[in-house]
Short mmCIF file of C-alpha atoms in Angstrom, two decimals:
data_model
loop_
_atom_site.label_atom_id
_atom_site.label_comp_id
_atom_site.label_asym_id
_atom_site.label_seq_id
_atom_site.Cartn_x
_atom_site.Cartn_y
_atom_site.Cartn_z
CA MET A 29 -5.93 15.13 -9.47
CA GLY A 30 -2.63 13.45 -8.71
CA PHE A 31 -0.95 10.73 -10.73
CA ALA A 32 1.48 8.01 -9.70
CA PHE A 33 3.96 7.06 -12.42
CA THR A 34 6.65 4.47 -12.62
CA ARG A 35 9.97 5.99 -13.65
CA ARG A 36 9.73 4.25 -17.01
CA GLN A 37 6.22 5.58 -17.66
CA LEU A 38 7.17 9.18 -16.91
CA TYR A 39 10.40 8.86 -18.89
CA GLU A 40 8.52 7.65 -21.99
CA LEU A 41 5.94 10.41 -21.56
CA VAL A 42 8.39 13.33 -21.41
CA TRP A 43 10.34 11.98 -24.39
CA GLN A 44 7.23 11.51 -26.54
CA ARG A 45 5.86 15.05 -26.18
CA PRO A 46 7.25 18.42 -25.04
CA VAL A 47 7.26 19.04 -21.31
CA SER A 48 4.77 21.90 -21.66
CA VAL A 49 2.25 19.63 -23.40
CA VAL A 50 2.69 16.83 -20.86
CA ALA A 51 2.44 19.27 -17.94
CA GLU A 52 -0.79 20.77 -19.30
CA SER A 53 -2.34 17.33 -19.77
CA LEU A 54 -1.52 16.48 -16.14
CA GLY A 55 -2.70 19.80 -14.75
CA VAL A 56 0.70 20.84 -13.38
CA SER A 57 3.25 23.51 -14.24
CA ASN A 58 6.36 22.93 -16.34
CA VAL A 59 8.48 23.58 -13.26
CA GLY A 60 6.49 21.08 -11.19
CA LEU A 61 6.92 18.39 -13.84
CA ALA A 62 10.65 19.10 -14.14
CA LYS A 63 11.07 18.84 -10.36
CA ALA A 64 9.23 15.52 -10.34
CA CYS A 65 11.58 14.23 -13.04
CA ARG A 66 14.60 15.31 -11.01
CA ARG A 67 13.21 13.51 -7.95
CA GLY A 68 12.92 10.35 -9.99
CA ASP A 69 16.32 10.82 -11.68
CA ILE A 70 14.59 11.01 -15.06
CA PRO A 71 16.46 12.90 -17.81
CA LEU A 72 14.55 15.53 -19.80
CA PRO A 73 15.06 16.41 -23.47
CA PRO A 74 17.66 19.20 -23.79
CA ARG A 75 16.79 22.68 -25.04
CA GLY A 76 16.18 22.64 -28.80
CA TYR A 77 15.50 18.89 -28.92
CA TRP A 78 11.97 19.16 -30.35
CA ALA A 79 12.92 21.86 -32.86
CA ARG A 80 15.73 19.69 -34.23
CA LEU A 81 13.43 16.66 -34.26
CA HIS A 82 10.71 18.49 -36.22
CA ALA A 83 13.35 19.83 -38.60
CA GLY A 84 14.33 16.26 -39.43
CA GLN A 85 17.72 16.48 -37.76
CA HIS A 86 19.27 13.56 -35.93
CA VAL A 87 18.58 13.65 -32.20
CA THR A 88 19.65 11.30 -29.44
CA ARG A 89 17.46 10.23 -26.56
CA SER A 90 19.18 10.09 -23.18
CA GLN A 91 18.88 6.69 -21.55
CA LEU A 92 16.93 6.25 -18.33
CA PRO A 93 19.56 5.61 -15.64
CA PRO A 94 19.09 2.64 -13.30
CA ARG A 95 17.05 3.30 -10.18
CA GLY A 96 19.33 4.35 -7.36
CA PRO A 97 19.77 1.98 -4.40
CA GLY A 98 16.88 2.42 -1.98
CA ALA A 99 15.17 4.90 -4.31
CA SER A 100 11.50 4.52 -5.16
CA ASP A 101 10.42 3.55 -8.65
CA ARG A 102 7.28 5.63 -8.16
CA VAL A 103 7.00 9.33 -8.99
CA ASP A 104 3.94 11.27 -7.79
CA ILE A 105 2.75 14.33 -9.69
CA GLY A 106 -0.09 16.73 -8.95
CA SER A 107 -2.25 17.30 -5.90
CA GLY A 108 -4.73 15.01 -4.23
CA LYS A 109 -4.58 11.27 -3.82
CA PRO A 110 -2.36 9.94 -6.62
CA GLN A 111 -3.91 7.37 -8.92
CA ALA A 112 -1.86 4.97 -10.98
CA PHE A 113 -1.29 6.36 -14.45
CA ARG A 114 -2.70 4.26 -17.28
CA ILE A 115 -1.54 4.40 -20.88
CA ASP A 116 -4.75 2.91 -22.34
CA ASP A 117 -6.85 5.48 -24.19
CA ASN A 118 -10.06 3.86 -22.95
CA ASP A 119 -8.97 4.05 -19.33
CA ASP A 120 -9.84 7.02 -17.14
CA GLY A 121 -6.36 7.03 -15.59
CA SER A 122 -7.38 5.39 -12.35
CA ILE A 123 -6.49 1.94 -11.20
CA ALA A 124 -9.23 -0.61 -10.54
CA GLU A 125 -9.96 -0.29 -6.86
CA TYR A 126 -9.83 -3.96 -6.05
CA GLU A 127 -7.74 -5.60 -8.76
CA ILE A 128 -5.14 -8.09 -7.56
CA PRO A 129 -1.75 -6.31 -7.58
CA GLN A 130 1.22 -7.82 -9.34
CA PRO A 131 4.28 -8.86 -7.30
CA PRO A 132 7.19 -6.41 -7.46
CA VAL A 133 9.72 -7.05 -10.22
CA TYR A 134 13.23 -5.58 -10.29
CA ASP A 135 15.55 -4.99 -13.21
CA GLU A 136 18.62 -5.92 -11.17
CA THR A 137 19.46 -8.54 -8.60
CA LEU A 138 20.86 -7.48 -5.24
CA GLU A 139 24.21 -8.87 -6.35
CA ALA A 140 24.18 -6.64 -9.44
CA ILE A 141 23.27 -3.59 -7.35
CA GLU A 142 26.05 -4.36 -4.88
CA LYS A 143 28.48 -4.52 -7.77
CA ARG A 144 27.19 -1.19 -9.10
CA ILE A 145 27.58 0.42 -5.67
CA ARG A 146 31.12 -0.85 -5.36
CA GLN A 147 31.98 0.48 -8.82
CA SER A 148 30.59 3.89 -7.78
CA LEU A 149 33.03 4.21 -4.89
CA PRO A 150 35.64 6.94 -5.43
CA GLN A 151 38.74 5.20 -6.72
CA LYS A 152 41.10 7.79 -5.24
CA PHE A 153 39.47 7.96 -1.83
CA ARG A 154 42.08 8.32 0.90
CA TYR A 155 41.39 7.70 4.57
CA VAL A 156 42.19 10.88 6.54
CA HIS A 157 43.59 10.12 9.99
CA GLU A 158 43.00 13.56 11.49
CA LEU A 159 40.10 15.91 12.15
CA GLU A 160 41.45 18.85 10.18
CA ASN A 161 39.08 19.66 7.31
CA SER A 162 36.68 17.01 8.53
CA GLN A 163 33.28 16.33 7.01
CA PRO A 164 30.80 19.21 7.74
CA LEU A 165 28.68 17.24 10.24
CA ILE A 166 31.75 16.29 12.24
CA ALA A 167 33.18 19.79 11.94
CA GLN A 168 29.98 21.12 13.52
CA LEU A 169 30.39 18.74 16.48
CA LEU A 170 33.97 19.93 16.92
CA ARG A 171 32.89 23.59 16.85
CA GLU A 172 30.28 22.90 19.52
CA ASP A 173 32.96 21.21 21.60
CA ASP A 174 35.17 24.29 21.21
CA VAL A 175 32.34 26.45 22.54
CA ARG A 176 32.01 24.20 25.59
CA ARG A 177 35.76 24.23 26.13
CA ASN A 178 35.93 28.03 26.00
CA ALA A 179 32.91 28.39 28.29
CA MET A 180 34.45 26.00 30.81
CA ALA A 181 37.77 27.89 30.71
CA LYS A 182 36.00 31.17 31.45
CA SER A 183 33.61 29.94 34.16
CA GLY A 184 35.63 27.16 35.70
CA TYR A 185 32.53 24.96 35.81
CA SER A 186 32.55 21.56 34.10
CA TRP A 187 28.83 20.75 34.03
CA ASP A 188 28.91 20.93 30.23
CA LYS A 189 32.43 19.91 29.43
CA PRO A 190 33.61 18.92 25.94
CA ARG A 191 32.24 15.56 24.85
CA PHE A 192 34.65 14.44 22.17
CA GLU A 193 38.07 14.91 23.74
CA SER A 194 38.85 11.32 24.68
CA ARG A 195 41.10 9.22 22.50
CA PHE A 196 38.23 6.92 21.58
CA GLU A 197 35.88 9.81 20.70
CA GLN A 198 38.55 11.38 18.51
CA ARG A 199 39.02 8.09 16.68
CA ARG A 200 35.26 7.66 16.40
CA LEU A 201 34.78 11.11 14.86
CA ILE A 202 37.64 10.53 12.42
CA PHE A 203 36.02 7.27 11.35
CA LEU A 204 32.59 8.91 10.94
CA SER A 205 34.09 11.79 8.99
CA ASN A 206 35.64 9.38 6.50
CA LEU A 207 32.51 7.23 6.36
CA PHE A 208 30.27 10.24 5.71
CA ARG A 209 32.55 11.54 2.96
CA LEU A 210 32.43 8.16 1.29
CA LEU A 211 28.65 7.88 1.64
CA VAL A 212 28.02 11.39 0.33
CA ALA A 213 29.91 10.36 -2.80
CA LEU A 214 27.28 7.61 -3.14
CA ASP A 215 24.40 10.13 -2.89
CA VAL A 216 23.61 9.21 0.71
CA ARG A 217 22.37 11.93 3.04
CA CYS A 218 23.81 11.67 6.56
CA THR A 219 22.34 12.99 9.80
CA ILE A 220 23.80 12.77 13.30
CA ARG A 221 21.75 13.47 16.42
CA GLY A 222 21.76 13.10 20.17
CA ARG A 223 23.70 14.71 23.00
CA GLU A 224 26.60 12.33 22.49
CA ALA A 225 26.14 12.17 18.70
CA ARG A 226 25.21 8.51 18.96
CA GLN A 227 22.13 8.53 16.72
CA ILE A 228 23.19 8.29 13.09
CA ILE A 229 20.62 8.18 10.30
CA LEU A 230 21.42 7.62 6.65
CA GLN A 231 18.95 8.42 3.91
CA VAL A 232 19.58 5.95 1.11
CA GLY A 233 17.16 6.85 -1.65
CA SER A 234 13.78 6.81 0.08
CA GLN A 235 14.97 4.63 2.96
CA HIS A 236 16.35 5.54 6.37
CA VAL A 237 19.11 3.33 7.73
CA ASP A 238 19.94 3.58 11.43
CA LEU A 239 23.44 2.78 12.67
CA ARG A 240 25.58 3.20 15.75
CA VAL A 241 29.32 3.52 16.11
CA ASP A 242 30.44 2.98 19.68
CA LEU A 243 32.57 0.92 22.01
CA LEU A 244 32.36 -2.79 21.36
CA GLU A 245 31.42 -3.39 24.99
CA SER A 246 28.53 -0.90 24.64
CA LEU A 247 27.07 -2.55 21.55
CA ARG A 248 27.82 -6.11 22.66
CA PRO A 249 27.94 -6.08 26.50
CA ARG A 250 28.16 -9.86 26.72
CA LYS A 251 30.65 -10.31 23.91
CA ARG A 252 33.99 -11.64 25.06
CA ILE A 253 36.75 -9.22 24.08
CA PRO A 254 39.42 -11.12 22.13
CA GLY A 255 42.84 -11.38 23.74
CA GLY A 256 41.59 -9.87 26.97
CA LYS A 257 42.09 -6.36 25.59
CA SER A 258 40.55 -3.31 27.17
CA GLY A 259 37.20 -1.94 26.09
CA ALA A 260 38.64 0.60 23.64
CA LEU A 261 37.63 -1.55 20.67
CA MET A 262 35.27 0.17 18.24
CA ALA A 263 32.24 -1.43 16.60
CA LEU A 264 29.51 -0.47 14.15
CA GLU A 265 26.00 -1.88 14.18
CA VAL A 266 23.15 -1.48 11.69
CA ARG A 267 19.59 -2.43 12.45
CA VAL A 268 17.79 -3.53 9.28
CA ALA A 269 14.22 -2.23 9.30
CA ARG A 270 11.40 -4.75 9.30
CA TRP A 271 7.72 -4.38 8.42
CA LYS A 272 6.25 -7.56 9.89
CA HIS A 273 6.02 -8.37 13.57
CA ASP A 274 7.04 -11.96 12.91
CA ASP A 275 10.08 -11.01 10.83
CA PRO A 276 13.32 -12.06 12.52
CA GLU A 277 15.42 -9.19 13.78
CA GLU A 278 18.41 -8.57 11.55
CA ARG A 279 21.49 -6.58 12.51
CA LEU A 280 24.72 -6.03 10.61
CA PHE A 281 27.83 -5.79 12.73
CA TRP A 282 31.48 -4.90 12.26
CA SER A 283 34.17 -4.39 14.88
CA ASP A 284 37.87 -4.30 15.54
CA GLY A 285 39.13 -7.83 15.45
CA PRO A 286 42.00 -10.19 14.73
CA THR A 287 41.93 -9.26 11.03
CA GLY A 288 42.33 -5.56 11.70
CA LYS A 289 40.62 -2.41 12.82
CA LEU A 290 37.28 -1.05 11.68
CA GLU A 291 39.00 1.54 9.50
CA ILE A 292 40.29 -1.01 6.98
CA GLN A 293 36.71 -2.26 6.47
CA LEU A 294 35.40 1.20 5.60
CA ARG A 295 34.70 0.58 1.90
CA ASP A 296 32.93 -2.72 2.57
CA ILE A 297 30.90 -1.05 5.32
CA ALA A 298 29.87 1.81 3.01
CA VAL A 299 28.75 -0.65 0.32
CA ALA A 300 26.78 -2.69 2.87
CA LEU A 301 25.06 0.42 4.26
CA VAL A 302 23.88 1.53 0.82
CA LEU A 303 22.83 -2.01 -0.05
CA THR A 304 20.84 -2.12 3.21
CA GLY A 305 18.80 0.81 1.90
CA GLU A 306 17.97 -1.21 -1.23
CA ARG A 307 17.12 -4.29 0.82
CA GLN A 308 14.82 -2.25 3.06
CA TYR A 309 13.13 -0.80 -0.03
CA ARG A 310 12.47 -4.27 -1.41
CA LYS A 311 11.19 -5.50 1.95
CA ALA A 312 8.83 -2.53 2.08
CA LYS A 313 7.65 -3.21 -1.48
CA GLN A 314 7.05 -6.88 -0.68
CA PHE A 315 5.13 -6.00 2.47
CA SER A 316 3.03 -3.45 0.58
CA TYR A 317 2.34 -6.00 -2.17
CA GLU A 318 1.29 -8.70 0.30
CA TRP A 319 -0.90 -6.27 2.24
CA ASN A 320 -2.60 -4.90 -0.89
CA LYS A 321 -3.00 -8.42 -2.28
CA HIS A 322 -4.61 -9.59 0.97
CA PHE A 323 -6.89 -6.55 1.02
CA ALA A 324 -7.88 -6.99 -2.65
CA GLU A 325 -8.47 -10.74 -2.28
CA ASP A 326 -10.52 -10.19 0.87
CA ARG A 327 -12.57 -7.50 -0.82
CA ILE A 328 -13.10 -9.63 -3.93
CA LYS A 329 -14.07 -12.56 -1.71
CA ARG A 330 -16.63 -10.44 0.13
CA ILE A 331 -17.98 -9.07 -3.16
CA GLY A 332 -18.27 -12.64 -4.46
CA GLU A 333 -20.02 -13.79 -1.31
CA ALA A 334 -22.43 -10.87 -1.52
CA ALA A 335 -23.12 -11.66 -5.20
CA ARG A 336 -23.72 -15.33 -4.42
CA ALA A 337 -25.99 -14.39 -1.53
CA ALA A 338 -27.92 -12.04 -3.82
CA GLU A 339 -28.24 -14.79 -6.43
CA ALA A 340 -29.43 -17.25 -3.80
CA SER A 341 -31.92 -14.68 -2.52
CA ALA A 342 -33.17 -14.07 -6.06
CA ARG A 343 -33.54 -17.81 -6.64
CA GLU A 344 -35.39 -18.19 -3.35
CA GLU A 345 -37.64 -15.27 -4.26
CA LEU A 346 -38.46 -16.91 -7.59
CA ALA A 347 -39.07 -20.26 -5.88
CA GLN A 348 -41.29 -18.61 -3.28
CA SER A 349 -43.18 -16.78 -6.03
CA GLU A 350 -43.75 -20.11 -7.78
CA ARG A 351 -44.88 -21.73 -4.54
CA ASP A 352 -47.27 -18.86 -3.93
CA ARG A 353 -48.61 -19.19 -7.45
CA ILE A 354 -49.16 -22.91 -7.02
CA GLY A 355 -50.80 -22.24 -3.67
CA ARG A 356 -53.17 -19.76 -5.30
CA LEU A 357 -53.95 -22.28 -8.03
CA LEU A 358 -54.78 -24.99 -5.53
CA SER A 359 -56.86 -22.52 -3.52
CA GLN A 360 -58.77 -21.61 -6.68
CA VAL A 361 -59.35 -25.29 -7.51
CA THR A 362 -60.47 -25.95 -3.94
CA ALA A 363 -62.80 -22.92 -4.01
CA HIS A 364 -64.34 -24.09 -7.30
CA GLN A 365 -64.79 -27.61 -5.95
CA GLN A 366 -66.37 -26.28 -2.77
CA ALA A 367 -68.72 -24.06 -4.81
CA GLN A 368 -69.76 -27.11 -6.85
CA LEU A 369 -70.31 -29.10 -3.67
CA VAL A 370 -72.55 -26.32 -2.31
CA ARG A 371 -74.61 -26.26 -5.53
CA ASN A 372 -74.91 -30.03 -5.59
CA TYR A 373 -75.95 -30.02 -1.96
CA VAL A 374 -78.66 -27.43 -2.60
CA CYS A 375 -80.00 -29.59 -5.45
CA LYS A 376 -79.99 -32.70 -3.28
CA VAL A 377 -81.78 -30.88 -0.47
CA ARG A 378 -84.39 -29.66 -2.95
CA ASP A 379 -84.87 -33.19 -4.35
CA SER A 380 -84.82 -34.99 -1.02
CA LYS A 381 -88.12 -35.82 0.64
CA HIS A 382 -86.40 -36.25 3.95
CA ALA A 383 -84.63 -32.88 4.19
CA LEU A 384 -85.63 -31.25 7.46
CA ASP A 385 -85.50 -27.61 8.53
CA GLU A 386 -82.64 -26.77 10.93
CA ARG A 387 -80.96 -30.03 10.00
CA ALA A 388 -80.48 -29.88 6.21
CA PHE A 389 -81.06 -26.13 5.92
CA ASP A 390 -81.99 -23.12 8.04
CA GLY A 391 -85.36 -21.36 7.90
CA ASP A 392 -87.29 -21.01 4.67
CA PHE A 393 -85.85 -23.34 2.03
CA GLU A 394 -86.16 -20.91 -0.88
CA ALA A 395 -84.45 -18.12 1.03
CA TRP A 396 -81.79 -20.54 2.24
CA SER A 397 -81.17 -21.95 -1.24
CA ARG A 398 -80.78 -18.46 -2.73
CA TRP A 399 -78.29 -17.60 0.01
CA ALA A 400 -76.36 -20.87 -0.39
CA LEU A 401 -76.12 -20.47 -4.17
CA SER A 402 -74.95 -16.87 -3.77
CA VAL A 403 -72.23 -18.10 -1.40
CA ALA A 404 -71.19 -20.67 -4.03
CA ASP A 405 -71.00 -17.94 -6.64
CA GLN A 406 -68.93 -15.77 -4.31
CA ILE A 407 -66.29 -18.43 -3.68
CA ASP A 408 -66.24 -19.85 -7.22
CA PRO A 409 -63.34 -18.29 -9.20
CA LEU A 410 -65.15 -19.21 -12.42
CA CYS A 411 -68.19 -17.14 -11.52
CA GLN A 412 -68.43 -13.41 -12.33
CA SER A 413 -69.63 -12.61 -8.83
CA PHE A 414 -66.33 -14.03 -7.47
CA ASP A 415 -64.34 -11.49 -9.46
CA THR A 416 -66.66 -8.67 -8.34
CA GLU A 417 -66.32 -9.73 -4.71
CA ARG A 418 -62.51 -9.95 -4.98
CA LYS A 419 -62.31 -6.42 -6.43
CA ALA A 420 -64.54 -5.10 -3.66
CA ASN A 421 -62.30 -6.72 -1.03
CA ASN A 422 -59.18 -5.27 -2.63
CA GLU A 423 -60.73 -1.81 -2.67
#
């Protein structure tokens, strides 16, 4: 079985009992639990912590660090579909399937997180204006360009000529090298793809942020270039992910402009990129909350409707049973009355001097009267023969 913890839940758990005990209770190995804690940036008690604690020595609990920008507050442990961990002793550890979820709550505002990101920037970061000792991803692109250059020099063919020799491409790679070095210092994983290295993906916590760095005229074809300058202006664009079809499209944009080049905005850009990861995480959480809330409310509504329909059906069944009972009662009364009418009629025929065969009775009067009285006994619910006849019919 798998469990889904919040960071706070798992932190409290591993600081209340030794890791080996917690791991055994969850059905995982010590190593697996330790890895899960590292994924969630959850500190573990140091070696010797429990021995010192049991010996009565003073020990200090490490504080749970704030959740990283864009990082998930959820930590999954174990195999199988993870179920929300419950602290209650009477709970089986699984979350109620259709309970209404609570809206996401965050310990910090976006403004506080932005401030924390900015404070995490390297204070002594220096912008490097050359490609010597560039960031590893950029260095790899340069090595690939060297291979193309050497191959072209040997063969004389230019079908696969170097791609990053132009003045703009050199500037672009220098900018990306500095941006990546700054982002790596903020625990952001950078990836660059595509034949022209135009697809840039940043992993901020659990979020992927897509950005492009290119010519201004490529990113904004209809944008009027200030001062009538040539198209060598550089721009950076970020597309903020969205989870709803009706969400407005949001893009962040920076470019060379009257206030200066893109390079002088590097620190602000890095902060905005990391903050975008946090914003995307919160948008995803809100979407998940609204979806789960809608699903739970719809399910609860359908369960309620089914319960009300069952109650109405039960009431109708009781009402129909009562109507049937009343109907049987009236039928019994009618049968008794009819039996009495038959008996009275037989007596009147016997006493009447004017009763005629084939008009008042059929055939021999005595035989007819015995038959008529037997019929009365058969239909009369108060007569024993009625009960005998009913049992015979049921059999």
